[in-house]
Amino acid sequence: MSSTERSSGPGPGGKVARAALGLIVVAAAAGVVTYRIGLWRPSGPADPPAKVRPVAEPVAATGKTVTILAAGAILPGPEVWDQARRDGGGIFDFAPMMAGAKKTVSAADLALCHLGTPLAAEGPFSGPPRYVAPAGVAKAIADTGFDGCATASEDALDRGPAGLARTLDALDQAKVGHSGTYKSKAQSQKPRLYTANGVKVAHLSYTLTLNGGKLPAERDWSVARATEEKVRNDARDARQAGASIVVVSIDWGSETEHEPDVDQQELARAIATMDDVDVVFGFGAHVVQPAERIGDKWVLYGLGDFLSRHPQPVNGNREGTMMRVTFSAGEQGDGWKVRAVEALPTFIDLNPGIRVVDLEQALADPGVPAGRRRIYEAAVDRIESHVLNRGAAGTVLKVRATSR
């Protein structure tokens, strides 16, 4: 039907029929009053000028520094593989999903990820509750700028010792370091060392649970389990191997819970007494958890997810943090000290495609539509509240991308 139709004859009673989109006709005794309310346009009114949040200045520190960045969990389930297949035109390509964080990740002196699933070169792939994902994830991890990954997780043995070995092979092929799972006892006894800006850094990785499974007694070395004794001994060995900085990654916590549970808190307090450990990065809850300074040690209980798509996606499991820790040499020659901790919020876009969003970079972009900008701003506010929930406000820890 056209937007306006008029009868061609006088008709009974001299009535005139009108059907006009955007017109309201009000009959009154004195005549007919017409109000024009305008046509709806699909584009809607123009968005107001974007209120960008500029990228903050880098942390200022005197002398030589080392920046270590850890990102949240990489948990590639079925929807993530499907997106990779679409992005690759039928061949798995996971790099476009992570590309939004590449600038920040690659700028760190040492960038570490947490790989939460086994990998395999060929299918069938599965998950959840038992995961195995395409080996192309490893190449995307390298392309994004990560130097290494923690591989000790509750799902590390979902495909048994063979699946564990295939995962490490895929990371080796992509030239990505790894810590926490091992193909041999000899490998498990050697700490993973990196050189970051000329400084040796050890990365130790552990998990509290194994998806309901148990390690065979003859292979109890294949996945590093998080106990106070093991962390203490491994950190000591790392120092003896030449590490100037020792960072620990732990898969722990109650899923979907923003507060650290009792097991997390007890182990965190034990690790905080260890002279050989400098900082703890936590994973496993799949939501952001607080940062807490215990004595002179920083425990970052939960970084959330970096890349995932849960069966029931909600704000909590789409939000994460990249934690960037800046070390500088002690003024009294007493080793490397934490000078700054920065939480860089991330978000997982699901539409029109799955994409990791570096929220600081996104909110500095005036081209981000107003509606999406509001979603990102709300995510930053929630992430900030979780990170600062255990007394970290007013310390050397800062949450970036906020309005302040």
CSV table of C-alpha atoms in Angstrom, one decimal, residues 62-394:
chain,number,residue,atom,x,y,z
A,62,THR,CA,62.8,5.4,37.2
A,63,GLY,CA,65.6,3.1,36.1
A,64,LYS,CA,65.2,-0.2,34.4
A,65,THR,CA,61.8,-1.8,34.4
A,66,VAL,CA,60.2,-5.1,33.5
A,67,THR,CA,56.5,-5.4,32.6
A,68,ILE,CA,54.8,-8.7,32.9
A,69,LEU,CA,51.2,-9.0,31.6
A,70,ALA,CA,48.9,-11.9,32.3
A,71,ALA,CA,45.5,-12.3,30.6
A,72,GLY,CA,42.4,-14.3,31.6
A,73,ALA,CA,41.6,-17.8,30.6
A,74,ILE,CA,41.4,-19.0,27.0
A,75,LEU,CA,38.6,-21.5,26.9
A,76,PRO,CA,37.7,-22.3,23.3
A,77,GLY,CA,34.4,-24.2,23.2
A,78,PRO,CA,32.2,-25.1,20.3
A,79,GLU,CA,30.9,-21.5,19.5
A,80,VAL,CA,34.5,-20.3,19.5
A,81,TRP,CA,35.6,-23.0,17.0
A,82,ASP,CA,32.6,-22.1,14.8
A,83,GLN,CA,33.6,-18.5,14.8
A,84,ALA,CA,37.2,-19.5,14.0
A,85,ARG,CA,35.9,-21.5,11.0
A,86,ARG,CA,33.9,-18.6,9.8
A,87,ASP,CA,36.8,-16.2,10.2
A,88,GLY,CA,39.1,-18.6,8.3
A,89,GLY,CA,36.7,-19.3,5.4
A,90,GLY,CA,36.4,-22.9,6.4
A,91,ILE,CA,39.8,-23.2,8.0
A,92,PHE,CA,40.2,-22.6,11.8
A,93,ASP,CA,41.6,-19.1,12.4
A,94,PHE,CA,41.4,-17.9,16.0
A,95,ALA,CA,43.6,-14.9,15.6
A,96,PRO,CA,40.9,-12.4,14.5
A,97,MET,CA,39.0,-13.0,17.8
A,98,MET,CA,42.1,-12.0,19.9
A,99,ALA,CA,43.3,-9.3,17.6
A,100,GLY,CA,41.7,-6.5,19.6
A,101,ALA,CA,44.1,-7.1,22.5
A,102,LYS,CA,47.3,-7.5,20.3
A,103,LYS,CA,48.5,-4.0,20.8
A,104,THR,CA,48.5,-4.2,24.6
A,105,VAL,CA,49.7,-7.8,24.8
A,106,SER,CA,52.6,-7.4,22.4
A,107,ALA,CA,53.8,-4.3,24.2
A,108,ALA,CA,54.7,-6.1,27.4
A,109,ASP,CA,58.2,-7.4,28.1
A,110,LEU,CA,56.6,-10.7,28.9
A,111,ALA,CA,53.0,-11.7,28.1
A,112,LEU,CA,51.5,-14.8,29.6
A,113,CYS,CA,48.2,-16.5,28.9
A,114,HIS,CA,46.2,-19.3,30.6
A,115,LEU,CA,45.2,-22.1,28.3
A,116,GLY,CA,42.3,-23.9,29.9
A,117,THR,CA,41.7,-26.8,27.5
A,118,PRO,CA,43.7,-29.5,25.7
A,119,LEU,CA,44.4,-29.0,22.0
A,120,ALA,CA,44.4,-31.5,19.1
A,121,ALA,CA,45.4,-31.2,15.4
A,122,GLU,CA,42.3,-33.2,14.3
A,123,GLY,CA,38.8,-33.7,15.7
A,124,PRO,CA,36.4,-34.7,16.9
A,125,PHE,CA,36.5,-31.6,19.2
A,126,SER,CA,34.3,-31.3,22.2
A,127,GLY,CA,33.4,-29.3,25.3
A,128,PRO,CA,32.1,-28.7,27.8
A,129,PRO,CA,32.3,-30.6,30.2
A,130,ARG,CA,35.3,-32.4,28.7
A,131,TYR,CA,37.2,-30.2,26.3
A,132,VAL,CA,39.5,-30.6,23.3
A,133,ALA,CA,39.9,-27.7,20.9
A,134,PRO,CA,41.7,-27.2,17.5
A,135,ALA,CA,45.4,-26.9,17.7
A,136,GLY,CA,45.2,-23.6,15.7
A,137,VAL,CA,44.5,-21.9,19.0
A,138,ALA,CA,48.2,-22.1,19.7
A,139,LYS,CA,49.2,-20.1,16.6
A,140,ALA,CA,46.6,-17.4,17.5
A,141,ILE,CA,48.1,-17.2,20.9
A,142,ALA,CA,51.5,-16.5,19.4
A,143,ASP,CA,50.1,-14.1,16.8
A,144,THR,CA,48.5,-12.1,19.6
A,145,GLY,CA,51.9,-11.5,21.2
A,146,PHE,CA,51.9,-14.0,24.1
A,147,ASP,CA,55.2,-15.5,25.0
A,148,GLY,CA,54.0,-18.3,27.1
A,149,CYS,CA,51.0,-20.0,28.7
A,150,ALA,CA,50.0,-21.6,32.0
A,151,THR,CA,48.7,-25.0,31.0
A,152,ALA,CA,47.9,-26.5,34.5
A,153,SER,CA,44.1,-26.3,34.7
A,154,GLU,CA,41.2,-28.5,35.8
A,155,ASP,CA,40.7,-29.6,32.2
A,156,ALA,CA,44.4,-30.4,31.5
A,157,LEU,CA,43.7,-34.2,31.5
A,158,ASP,CA,40.3,-34.2,29.8
A,159,ARG,CA,41.9,-36.2,27.0
A,160,GLY,CA,44.4,-38.1,29.1
A,161,PRO,CA,48.2,-38.1,28.8
A,162,ALA,CA,48.0,-38.2,25.0
A,163,GLY,CA,45.9,-35.1,24.9
A,164,LEU,CA,48.2,-33.4,27.3
A,165,ALA,CA,51.2,-34.2,25.1
A,166,ARG,CA,49.4,-33.0,21.9
A,167,THR,CA,48.7,-29.7,23.6
A,168,LEU,CA,52.3,-29.1,24.4
A,169,ASP,CA,53.3,-30.2,20.9
A,170,ALA,CA,51.0,-27.6,19.4
A,171,LEU,CA,52.4,-24.8,21.7
A,172,ASP,CA,56.0,-25.9,20.9
A,173,GLN,CA,55.2,-25.8,17.1
A,174,ALA,CA,53.8,-22.2,17.6
A,175,LYS,CA,56.9,-21.3,19.6
A,176,VAL,CA,54.8,-20.5,22.7
A,177,GLY,CA,56.4,-21.4,26.1
A,178,HIS,CA,54.4,-23.4,28.6
A,179,SER,CA,54.4,-24.3,32.3
A,180,GLY,CA,52.3,-26.5,34.5
A,181,THR,CA,51.9,-29.7,32.4
A,182,TYR,CA,54.7,-32.0,31.3
A,183,LYS,CA,55.5,-34.9,29.0
A,184,SER,CA,58.3,-36.2,31.1
A,185,LYS,CA,59.4,-36.2,34.8
A,186,ALA,CA,62.6,-34.5,33.8
A,187,GLN,CA,60.7,-31.7,32.1
A,188,SER,CA,58.6,-31.2,35.2
A,189,GLN,CA,61.7,-30.7,37.3
A,190,LYS,CA,63.0,-27.8,35.2
A,191,PRO,CA,61.5,-24.4,35.8
A,192,ARG,CA,60.2,-22.4,32.8
A,193,LEU,CA,62.5,-19.4,32.4
A,194,TYR,CA,62.0,-16.4,30.1
A,195,THR,CA,64.3,-13.4,29.5
A,196,ALA,CA,62.3,-10.2,29.6
A,197,ASN,CA,64.2,-7.0,28.9
A,198,GLY,CA,67.4,-8.7,29.9
A,199,VAL,CA,66.0,-10.1,33.1
A,200,LYS,CA,65.3,-13.8,33.9
A,201,VAL,CA,61.7,-14.5,34.9
A,202,ALA,CA,60.4,-17.9,36.0
A,203,HIS,CA,56.7,-18.8,35.4
A,204,LEU,CA,55.2,-21.5,37.6
A,205,SER,CA,51.7,-22.9,36.9
A,206,TYR,CA,49.5,-25.1,39.1
A,207,THR,CA,45.9,-26.3,39.5
A,208,LEU,CA,43.9,-27.2,42.6
A,209,THR,CA,41.5,-29.7,40.9
A,210,LEU,CA,41.4,-31.9,37.8
A,211,ASN,CA,37.7,-31.9,36.7
A,212,GLY,CA,36.9,-34.7,39.1
A,213,GLY,CA,39.9,-36.8,38.0
A,214,LYS,CA,43.0,-38.1,39.7
A,215,LEU,CA,46.6,-38.3,38.5
A,216,PRO,CA,47.9,-41.8,38.0
A,217,ALA,CA,50.5,-42.5,40.7
A,218,GLU,CA,53.1,-43.3,38.0
A,219,ARG,CA,52.5,-39.9,36.3
A,220,ASP,CA,51.9,-37.6,39.3
A,221,TRP,CA,54.4,-35.2,37.8
A,222,SER,CA,52.4,-34.6,34.6
A,223,VAL,CA,50.2,-31.9,36.0
A,224,ALA,CA,51.5,-29.5,38.7
A,225,ARG,CA,49.1,-29.6,41.7
A,226,ALA,CA,48.9,-26.5,43.9
A,227,THR,CA,50.1,-27.2,47.3
A,228,GLU,CA,52.0,-25.0,49.7
A,229,GLU,CA,55.0,-27.3,49.7
A,230,LYS,CA,55.3,-27.7,46.0
A,231,VAL,CA,55.0,-24.0,45.3
A,232,ARG,CA,57.6,-23.2,47.9
A,233,ASN,CA,60.0,-25.8,46.6
A,234,ASP,CA,59.5,-24.9,42.9
A,235,ALA,CA,60.0,-21.2,43.6
A,236,ARG,CA,63.2,-21.9,45.5
A,237,ASP,CA,64.5,-24.1,42.5
A,238,ALA,CA,63.6,-21.3,40.1
A,239,ARG,CA,65.7,-18.8,42.1
A,240,GLN,CA,68.6,-21.3,42.1
A,241,ALA,CA,68.2,-21.6,38.3
A,242,GLY,CA,68.8,-17.9,38.0
A,243,ALA,CA,65.4,-16.3,38.0
A,244,SER,CA,65.3,-12.7,39.3
A,245,ILE,CA,61.5,-12.6,39.3
A,246,VAL,CA,59.1,-15.5,40.0
A,247,VAL,CA,55.5,-15.4,39.0
A,248,VAL,CA,52.9,-18.0,39.9
A,249,SER,CA,49.7,-18.9,38.0
A,250,ILE,CA,47.0,-21.0,39.8
A,251,ASP,CA,43.8,-22.5,38.4
A,252,TRP,CA,41.5,-22.4,41.5
A,253,GLY,CA,38.3,-20.9,42.9
A,254,SER,CA,34.6,-21.6,42.7
A,255,GLU,CA,33.1,-21.1,39.2
A,256,THR,CA,31.0,-17.9,38.8
A,257,GLU,CA,31.9,-16.6,42.3
A,258,HIS,CA,33.4,-13.2,42.4
A,259,GLU,CA,34.8,-13.7,45.9
A,260,PRO,CA,37.8,-15.9,46.5
A,261,ASP,CA,36.8,-19.1,48.4
A,262,VAL,CA,38.4,-20.5,51.5
A,263,ASP,CA,40.9,-22.7,49.6
A,264,GLN,CA,42.1,-19.7,47.6
A,265,GLN,CA,42.5,-17.5,50.6
A,266,GLU,CA,44.4,-20.1,52.6
A,267,LEU,CA,46.8,-20.9,49.8
A,268,ALA,CA,47.2,-17.2,49.0
A,269,ARG,CA,48.2,-16.5,52.6
A,270,ALA,CA,50.7,-19.3,52.6
A,271,ILE,CA,52.3,-18.2,49.3
A,272,ALA,CA,52.5,-14.6,50.5
A,273,THR,CA,55.0,-15.7,53.1
A,274,MET,CA,57.4,-17.1,50.5
A,275,ASP,CA,60.3,-14.9,49.8
A,276,ASP,CA,60.9,-16.5,46.4
A,277,VAL,CA,57.5,-15.6,44.9
A,278,ASP,CA,56.8,-12.1,43.6
A,279,VAL,CA,53.2,-12.2,42.4
A,280,VAL,CA,50.3,-14.6,41.9
A,281,PHE,CA,47.9,-14.7,39.0
A,282,GLY,CA,44.6,-16.6,39.5
A,283,PHE,CA,42.2,-18.3,37.1
A,284,GLY,CA,39.4,-20.8,37.3
A,285,ALA,CA,36.3,-18.9,38.5
A,286,HIS,CA,35.6,-17.6,34.9
A,287,VAL,CA,34.7,-14.2,36.4
A,288,VAL,CA,36.8,-11.3,37.7
A,289,GLN,CA,37.9,-11.6,41.3
A,290,PRO,CA,39.6,-9.1,43.6
A,291,ALA,CA,43.2,-8.2,43.9
A,292,GLU,CA,44.7,-8.2,47.4
A,293,ARG,CA,48.0,-7.2,48.8
A,294,ILE,CA,49.0,-9.6,51.5
A,295,GLY,CA,52.1,-8.3,53.2
A,296,ASP,CA,54.3,-7.2,50.3
A,297,LYS,CA,52.9,-9.7,47.9
A,298,TRP,CA,50.1,-9.1,45.3
A,299,VAL,CA,47.6,-11.9,44.8
A,300,LEU,CA,45.3,-11.3,41.8
A,301,TYR,CA,42.7,-13.9,42.6
A,302,GLY,CA,40.8,-14.1,39.3
A,303,LEU,CA,41.4,-12.6,35.9
A,304,GLY,CA,38.2,-13.9,34.4
A,305,ASP,CA,38.1,-15.1,30.8
A,306,PHE,CA,40.1,-13.7,28.0
A,307,LEU,CA,38.4,-15.7,25.2
A,308,SER,CA,35.4,-18.0,25.7
A,309,ARG,CA,31.7,-18.3,24.9
A,310,HIS,CA,29.9,-20.1,27.7
A,311,PRO,CA,26.6,-21.9,27.1
A,312,GLN,CA,24.9,-19.3,29.2
A,313,PRO,CA,26.8,-16.1,28.5
A,314,VAL,CA,26.3,-13.3,31.0
A,315,ASN,CA,28.2,-10.2,31.9
A,316,GLY,CA,30.3,-12.0,34.5
A,317,ASN,CA,31.7,-14.6,32.2
A,318,ARG,CA,32.3,-12.1,29.3
A,319,GLU,CA,34.4,-9.8,31.5
A,320,GLY,CA,38.1,-10.1,32.3
A,321,THR,CA,41.3,-8.3,33.1
A,322,MET,CA,44.7,-8.3,31.7
A,323,MET,CA,47.0,-7.6,34.7
A,324,ARG,CA,50.1,-5.7,33.9
A,325,VAL,CA,52.8,-5.7,36.7
A,326,THR,CA,55.7,-3.4,36.5
A,327,PHE,CA,58.9,-4.3,38.3
A,328,SER,CA,61.9,-2.1,38.9
A,329,ALA,CA,65.2,-2.8,40.6
A,330,GLY,CA,65.3,-2.2,44.3
A,331,GLU,CA,67.0,1.0,45.3
A,332,GLN,CA,69.2,-0.9,47.8
A,333,GLY,CA,70.2,-3.6,45.4
A,334,ASP,CA,67.7,-5.9,47.0
A,335,GLY,CA,66.2,-7.4,43.9
A,336,TRP,CA,63.2,-6.5,41.8
A,337,LYS,CA,60.2,-5.0,43.4
A,338,VAL,CA,56.6,-4.4,42.2
A,339,ARG,CA,56.2,-0.7,41.4
A,340,ALA,CA,52.8,-0.8,39.7
A,341,VAL,CA,49.9,-3.1,39.1
A,342,GLU,CA,47.4,-2.2,36.3
A,343,ALA,CA,44.1,-3.9,35.6
A,344,LEU,CA,43.3,-3.5,31.9
A,345,PRO,CA,39.6,-4.5,31.5
A,346,THR,CA,38.5,-6.8,28.7
A,347,PHE,CA,35.1,-7.8,27.3
A,348,ILE,CA,34.0,-10.6,24.9
A,349,ASP,CA,31.7,-9.2,22.2
A,350,LEU,CA,29.3,-11.9,20.9
A,351,ASN,CA,27.6,-9.9,18.1
A,352,PRO,CA,28.1,-9.7,15.2
A,353,GLY,CA,31.0,-12.0,15.9
A,354,ILE,CA,33.0,-13.2,18.9
A,355,ARG,CA,35.8,-10.7,19.6
A,356,VAL,CA,38.0,-9.9,22.5
A,357,VAL,CA,37.7,-6.2,23.3
A,358,ASP,CA,40.5,-4.2,25.0
A,359,LEU,CA,38.2,-1.8,26.8
A,360,GLU,CA,40.7,0.9,27.3
A,361,GLN,CA,41.5,1.0,23.6
A,362,ALA,CA,37.8,0.8,22.6
A,363,LEU,CA,36.6,3.6,24.9
A,364,ALA,CA,39.3,5.8,23.4
A,365,ASP,CA,37.9,5.3,19.9
A,366,PRO,CA,35.4,8.0,19.0
A,367,GLY,CA,34.0,5.7,16.3
A,368,VAL,CA,32.4,3.3,18.8
A,369,PRO,CA,28.6,3.7,18.6
A,370,ALA,CA,26.9,5.2,21.7
A,371,GLY,CA,25.0,2.1,22.6
A,372,ARG,CA,28.0,-0.2,22.5
A,373,ARG,CA,30.0,2.4,24.4
A,374,ARG,CA,27.5,2.3,27.2
A,375,ILE,CA,27.9,-1.5,27.4
A,376,TYR,CA,31.6,-1.1,27.6
A,377,GLU,CA,31.5,1.6,30.2
A,378,ALA,CA,29.2,-0.5,32.4
A,379,ALA,CA,31.6,-3.5,32.0
A,380,VAL,CA,34.5,-1.3,33.2
A,381,ASP,CA,32.6,-0.1,36.2
A,382,ARG,CA,31.7,-3.7,37.2
A,383,ILE,CA,35.3,-4.9,36.7
A,384,GLU,CA,36.6,-2.1,38.8
A,385,SER,CA,34.3,-2.9,41.7
A,386,HIS,CA,35.3,-6.5,41.7
A,387,VAL,CA,39.1,-5.8,41.4
A,388,LEU,CA,39.0,-3.3,44.3
A,389,ASN,CA,36.8,-5.3,46.6
A,390,ARG,CA,39.6,-6.4,49.0
A,391,GLY,CA,41.3,-3.1,49.8
A,392,ALA,CA,43.3,-2.5,46.7
A,393,ALA,CA,42.0,1.1,46.2
A,394,GLY,CA,44.5,3.8,47.0
